Amino acid sequence: MTFLDMLRHAERQNRSLLCVGLDPDPAKFPDRFKGDASRIYDFCAAIVEATADTAIAFKPQIAYFAAHRAEDQLERLMAHMRAVAPQVPVILDAKRGDIGSTAEQYAIEAFERYGADAVTLSPFMGFDSVQPYLKHHGKGAFLLCRTSNPGGDDLQNQRLASVEGQPLLYEHVARLAQGPWNLNGQLGLVVGATYPAEIERVREIAPTLPLLIPGVGAQGGDAVATVRAGLRVENGQTTGPIIVNSSRAILYASGGDDFADAARREALRTRDLLEAAKG
Amino acid sequence: MTFLDMLRHAERQNRSLLCVGLDPDPAKFPDRFKGDASRIYDFCAAIVEATADTAIAFKPQIAYFAAHRAEDQLERLMAHMRAVAPQVPVILDAKRGDIGSTAEQYAIEAFERYGADAVTLSPFMGFDSVQPYLKHHGKGAFLLCRTSNPGGDDLQNQRLASVEGQPLLYEHVARLAQGPWNLNGQLGLVVGATYPAEIERVREIAPTLPLLIPGVGAQGGDAVATVRAGLRVENGQTTGPIIVNSSRAILYASGGDDFADAARREALRTRDLLEAAKG
C-alpha cells in the first residue's frame, strides 16, 4: 500500500482526521518515570496502543529522540506502530532539506532505516533537494508551506515580485507542490492551523494535495475552522485530504499514571470535534 | 573558547581557510572495507588525523551517519576531533529548522550530545526557529542563504516585493542575519561557491559574518574567485571570515589504501590554493 492508500484506509476505518504527534519529552513524563529518557519507547508505545483506533496517522518528531540518544527507541517504536496499527501511516517529522546527494542519505534514513510512510521536508533549497525522496515510490513527502509558529511570517509571508501574479512565498511553494514538483503524486504540504484563512488559500492553489496541519491543541488552532478551510469532499469521497496534528495536548493530557487513558480520551474528543466539523 | 575564537585561532595556526567536510559514504571506501558501514568512524578518524593541521574547521554531515545507524560512530568521531585537533572548530552540518520547542531539542542534539561548536540551520521557519540555538552562548549557527545546488534558484533567488529595496530572498536572509536576528554575534551564512558574484553580494550586505562556503572541489566552485569575493581582511586582521568547504574531493582523493595520504595531499593543495588567492 502507498502512503495515500494507507491514509484513505485509516481515515475511513478510524473515522478520523486526527494525527497523533509523538514529541516525547521525559521532563513531562508521569512522576514514576519523569526525566528517564530510557522510557521514551515505553511512554510512546503506551500512547500508540491507546490511540491506534482514533488516528488517521502518527507523527513522531525525530528531534525528541535525537536529543536523548534514543534512535534505537525510535526504531522499536516504528516497528511497534506497524504491529499495533498496520493500517495507520507514520509520518516522520524531520523537516530535512539538503543537496541531492545528502537528501538521498536522509531518504534512506526515513524510509529504509525507520520504515516511515512519509516525511516532512523544507523546500528552501529547491526541487533537487526534494526529488531524491520521490524516487522512493509510494512514499509521501510534506513540504513546509505556511507554518504555525510566529516566525512563520518572516519569510513565508513575503510577496514575490519575480513570479507571475506576485504570490506570497508560501503560495508559490503550494503552486510548485501541486504542479511541476509533484512528479508522481507523492507531495503534500504543511500548513499551520493557527491561520485558517491561509489554509483556505493553500487549498485553492492545491486542491488535491494532502495537508498536514499542526497547531491544533497546545498551539491553539481552531479545529472546526481548520476542517472547514482544508478538507475537500466530493460525492462522499475525500478529494483534498487533511491530517490534523495534535501532540502535547494528547501526550500530556493527565501527567499522571493514567496518561494513556487520558491521552485516549483527549484523542477521541479531538477526533470527534474534527468529525463534527465536517458538518 | 567560543566558536569564533576557535575559528580565528585555527585560521592563524593552520594558515588555512579550508574546511574538511566529512560525508562518509561506505560505497566509496577503499576496497578492503568498501561498503562496511561499521568502518565509518575508522575512515573519518584517519581523514581527521591526516588533515588536522590543514583545516580551519571540520564539517561532519549528519545524514551520512543517520542513514547507516551510525550515531554512535559520530559521537566517537566528535570526541576524536576534539582530542586530535582541540583548536579546530567542528560545524555539525544538519540544516535543522523547526518551531521553538523542537529547535531546543535539536540544539541539545548538536551542542550537548555531539559537542559541536556550530551548526547549520534553515531560515525558512523564521526567527523563533533560530533563536533557541542562540541560547547556547559561544556556539555558532550558520543559516542557509544562497546554496550551491541547481535548485538553490527556486526560492532563494526570488525577488521580494514586500521588503524595502525589493531584495532577493537570499539577500533578505543575509540582512536579517547581519542585523536583527544576530542577538549575540553567533550567526553566519551558508553561501555556495558556484556563484562568486553572489558571495560578493552577500559580503556587501553582511560585512562581518562568517561565511561557510561549500561547493569547492567536487561541486566545481572556483577557489580563487571564492576567496576574492568572500574574505575581508583589514590591517592583517580577518574582519569577514570565510570557511571554504571541500568534502568528496578530499575524502575520495585516491580510493585506495593510501586514502588518508591522498586526502592530506588534496587538503594541502586546496589550502595552498586558497591561501595564494589572498593575493
PDB file of C-alpha atoms in Angstrom, chain A residues 61-64 66-69 71 75 94-99 101-102 105-106 108-109 113 122-128 144-145 147 149-152 154-156 158-163 166 169 172-173 181 219, chain B residues 61-64 66-69 71 75 94-99 101-102 105-106 108-109 113 122-128 144-145 147 149-152 154-156 158-163 166 169 172-173 181 219:
ATOM      1  CA  GLN A  61       9.167  14.152  15.826  1.00  0.00           C
ATOM      2  CA  ILE A  62      12.730  12.902  15.441  1.00  0.00           C
ATOM      3  CA  ALA A  63      14.363  15.783  17.383  1.00  0.00           C
ATOM      4  CA  TYR A  64      12.903  14.467  20.645  1.00  0.00           C
ATOM      5  CA  ALA A  66      17.902  12.567  18.770  1.00  0.00           C
ATOM      6  CA  ALA A  67      18.332  14.900  21.753  1.00  0.00           C
ATOM      7  CA  HIS A  68      18.277  11.844  24.048  1.00  0.00           C
ATOM      8  CA  ARG A  69      20.419   9.406  22.005  1.00  0.00           C
ATOM      9  CA  GLU A  71      17.355   6.459  17.841  1.00  0.00           C
ATOM     10  CA  GLU A  75      13.347   2.214  15.571  1.00  0.00           C
ATOM     11  CA  ALA A  94      12.214  15.617  10.332  1.00  0.00           C
ATOM     12  CA  LYS A  95      11.966  18.748   8.124  1.00  0.00           C
ATOM     13  CA  ARG A  96      15.072  17.764   6.187  1.00  0.00           C
ATOM     14  CA  GLY A  97      16.396  19.929   3.358  1.00  0.00           C
ATOM     15  CA  ASP A  98      19.762  19.471   1.681  1.00  0.00           C
ATOM     16  CA  ILE A  99      21.534  18.977  -1.687  1.00  0.00           C
ATOM     17  CA  SER A 101      23.484  13.540  -2.576  1.00  0.00           C
ATOM     18  CA  THR A 102      22.741  14.328   1.081  1.00  0.00           C
ATOM     19  CA  GLN A 105      21.009   9.714   2.659  1.00  0.00           C
ATOM     20  CA  TYR A 106      18.159  11.354   4.579  1.00  0.00           C
ATOM     21  CA  ILE A 108      17.363   6.197   3.325  1.00  0.00           C
ATOM     22  CA  GLU A 109      17.194   7.205   6.995  1.00  0.00           C
ATOM     23  CA  ARG A 113      16.044   2.664   8.388  1.00  0.00           C
ATOM     24  CA  SER A 122      11.859  22.065   3.872  1.00  0.00           C
ATOM     25  CA  PRO A 123      11.564  23.490   0.325  1.00  0.00           C
ATOM     26  CA  PHE A 124      14.192  26.219   0.901  1.00  0.00           C
ATOM     27  CA  MET A 125      16.889  24.521  -1.209  1.00  0.00           C
ATOM     28  CA  GLY A 126      14.579  23.893  -4.160  1.00  0.00           C
ATOM     29  CA  PHE A 127      13.440  20.984  -6.282  1.00  0.00           C
ATOM     30  CA  ASP A 128      16.643  18.948  -6.441  1.00  0.00           C
ATOM     31  CA  LEU A 144       6.776  23.158   4.715  1.00  0.00           C
ATOM     32  CA  CYS A 145       4.479  25.805   3.252  1.00  0.00           C
ATOM     33  CA  THR A 147       3.973  27.142   9.391  1.00  0.00           C
ATOM     34  CA  ASN A 149       4.884  29.475  14.597  1.00  0.00           C
ATOM     35  CA  PRO A 150       5.160  33.276  14.987  1.00  0.00           C
ATOM     36  CA  GLY A 151       8.301  33.434  12.795  1.00  0.00           C
ATOM     37  CA  GLY A 152       6.398  31.688  10.018  1.00  0.00           C
ATOM     38  CA  ASP A 154       9.373  36.188   8.408  1.00  0.00           C
ATOM     39  CA  LEU A 155       9.983  34.549   5.031  1.00  0.00           C
ATOM     40  CA  GLN A 156       6.867  32.565   4.092  1.00  0.00           C
ATOM     41  CA  GLN A 158       6.791  37.755   1.794  1.00  0.00           C
ATOM     42  CA  ARG A 159       5.380  38.695  -1.604  1.00  0.00           C
ATOM     43  CA  LEU A 160       7.397  37.650  -4.658  1.00  0.00           C
ATOM     44  CA  ALA A 161       7.872  40.316  -7.339  1.00  0.00           C
ATOM     45  CA  SER A 162       9.583  37.880  -9.681  1.00  0.00           C
ATOM     46  CA  VAL A 163       6.835  35.253 -10.008  1.00  0.00           C
ATOM     47  CA  GLN A 166       3.142  38.137  -7.297  1.00  0.00           C
ATOM     48  CA  LEU A 169       6.288  32.782  -0.832  1.00  0.00           C
ATOM     49  CA  HIS A 172       4.449  29.868  -4.545  1.00  0.00           C
ATOM     50  CA  VAL A 173       5.513  26.741  -2.646  1.00  0.00           C
ATOM     51  CA  TRP A 181       7.388  19.382  -8.458  1.00  0.00           C
ATOM     52  CA  GLN A 219      -0.666  25.648  19.847  1.00  0.00           C
TER      53      GLN A 219
ATOM     54  CA  GLN B  61      27.342  15.865   7.546  1.00  0.00           C
ATOM     55  CA  ILE B  62      24.957  14.061   9.886  1.00  0.00           C
ATOM     56  CA  ALA B  63      22.825  12.464   7.137  1.00  0.00           C
ATOM     57  CA  TYR B  64      25.683  10.136   6.205  1.00  0.00           C
ATOM     58  CA  ALA B  66      21.995   8.676  10.241  1.00  0.00           C
ATOM     59  CA  ALA B  67      21.446   6.656   7.055  1.00  0.00           C
ATOM     60  CA  HIS B  68      23.726   3.951   8.465  1.00  0.00           C
ATOM     61  CA  ARG B  69      22.563   3.897  12.108  1.00  0.00           C
ATOM     62  CA  GLU B  71      25.164   7.991  15.539  1.00  0.00           C
ATOM     63  CA  GLU B  75      29.793  10.661  18.814  1.00  0.00           C
ATOM     64  CA  ALA B  94      22.401  19.275   9.923  1.00  0.00           C
ATOM     65  CA  LYS B  95      20.341  22.094   8.313  1.00  0.00           C
ATOM     66  CA  ARG B  96      17.695  21.883  11.021  1.00  0.00           C
ATOM     67  CA  GLY B  97      14.666  24.150  11.002  1.00  0.00           C
ATOM     68  CA  ASP B  98      11.627  23.749  13.246  1.00  0.00           C
ATOM     69  CA  ILE B  99       9.392  25.504  15.799  1.00  0.00           C
ATOM     70  CA  SER B 101      10.221  23.720  21.295  1.00  0.00           C
ATOM     71  CA  THR B 102      11.593  21.319  18.686  1.00  0.00           C
ATOM     72  CA  GLN B 105      15.775  19.579  21.180  1.00  0.00           C
ATOM     73  CA  TYR B 106      17.879  19.868  18.033  1.00  0.00           C
ATOM     74  CA  ILE B 108      20.682  19.869  22.604  1.00  0.00           C
ATOM     75  CA  GLU B 109      21.473  17.205  19.994  1.00  0.00           C
ATOM     76  CA  ARG B 113      25.085  15.353  22.698  1.00  0.00           C
ATOM     77  CA  SER B 122      17.433  26.588   7.559  1.00  0.00           C
ATOM     78  CA  PRO B 123      15.851  30.046   7.974  1.00  0.00           C
ATOM     79  CA  PHE B 124      12.548  29.037   6.290  1.00  0.00           C
ATOM     80  CA  MET B 125      10.528  28.971   9.542  1.00  0.00           C
ATOM     81  CA  GLY B 126      11.775  32.363  10.720  1.00  0.00           C
ATOM     82  CA  PHE B 127      13.481  33.845  13.745  1.00  0.00           C
ATOM     83  CA  ASP B 128      11.843  31.822  16.516  1.00  0.00           C
ATOM     84  CA  LEU B 144      21.275  28.713   4.641  1.00  0.00           C
ATOM     85  CA  CYS B 145      21.364  31.790   2.428  1.00  0.00           C
ATOM     86  CA  THR B 147      23.049  27.378  -1.739  1.00  0.00           C
ATOM     87  CA  ASN B 149      22.800  23.307  -5.821  1.00  0.00           C
ATOM     88  CA  PRO B 150      20.823  23.928  -9.047  1.00  0.00           C
ATOM     89  CA  GLY B 151      17.515  24.206  -7.136  1.00  0.00           C
ATOM     90  CA  GLY B 152      19.040  26.950  -4.994  1.00  0.00           C
ATOM     91  CA  ASP B 154      13.886  28.065  -6.982  1.00  0.00           C
ATOM     92  CA  LEU B 155      13.126  30.085  -3.843  1.00  0.00           C
ATOM     93  CA  GLN B 156      16.338  31.826  -2.748  1.00  0.00           C
ATOM     94  CA  GLN B 158      13.097  35.219  -5.969  1.00  0.00           C
ATOM     95  CA  ARG B 159      12.692  38.968  -5.589  1.00  0.00           C
ATOM     96  CA  LEU B 160      10.615  40.183  -2.654  1.00  0.00           C
ATOM     97  CA  ALA B 161       8.074  42.899  -3.397  1.00  0.00           C
ATOM     98  CA  SER B 162       7.132  43.293   0.241  1.00  0.00           C
ATOM     99  CA  VAL B 163      10.547  44.196   1.686  1.00  0.00           C
ATOM    100  CA  GLN B 166      12.972  44.601  -3.123  1.00  0.00           C
ATOM    101  CA  LEU B 169      15.126  36.223  -0.791  1.00  0.00           C
ATOM    102  CA  HIS B 172      16.887  39.365   2.769  1.00  0.00           C
ATOM    103  CA  VAL B 173      18.181  36.388   4.785  1.00  0.00           C
ATOM    104  CA  TRP B 181      18.470  38.165  14.171  1.00  0.00           C
ATOM    105  CA  GLN B 219      30.863  20.666  -6.938  1.00  0.00           C
TER     106      GLN B 219
END
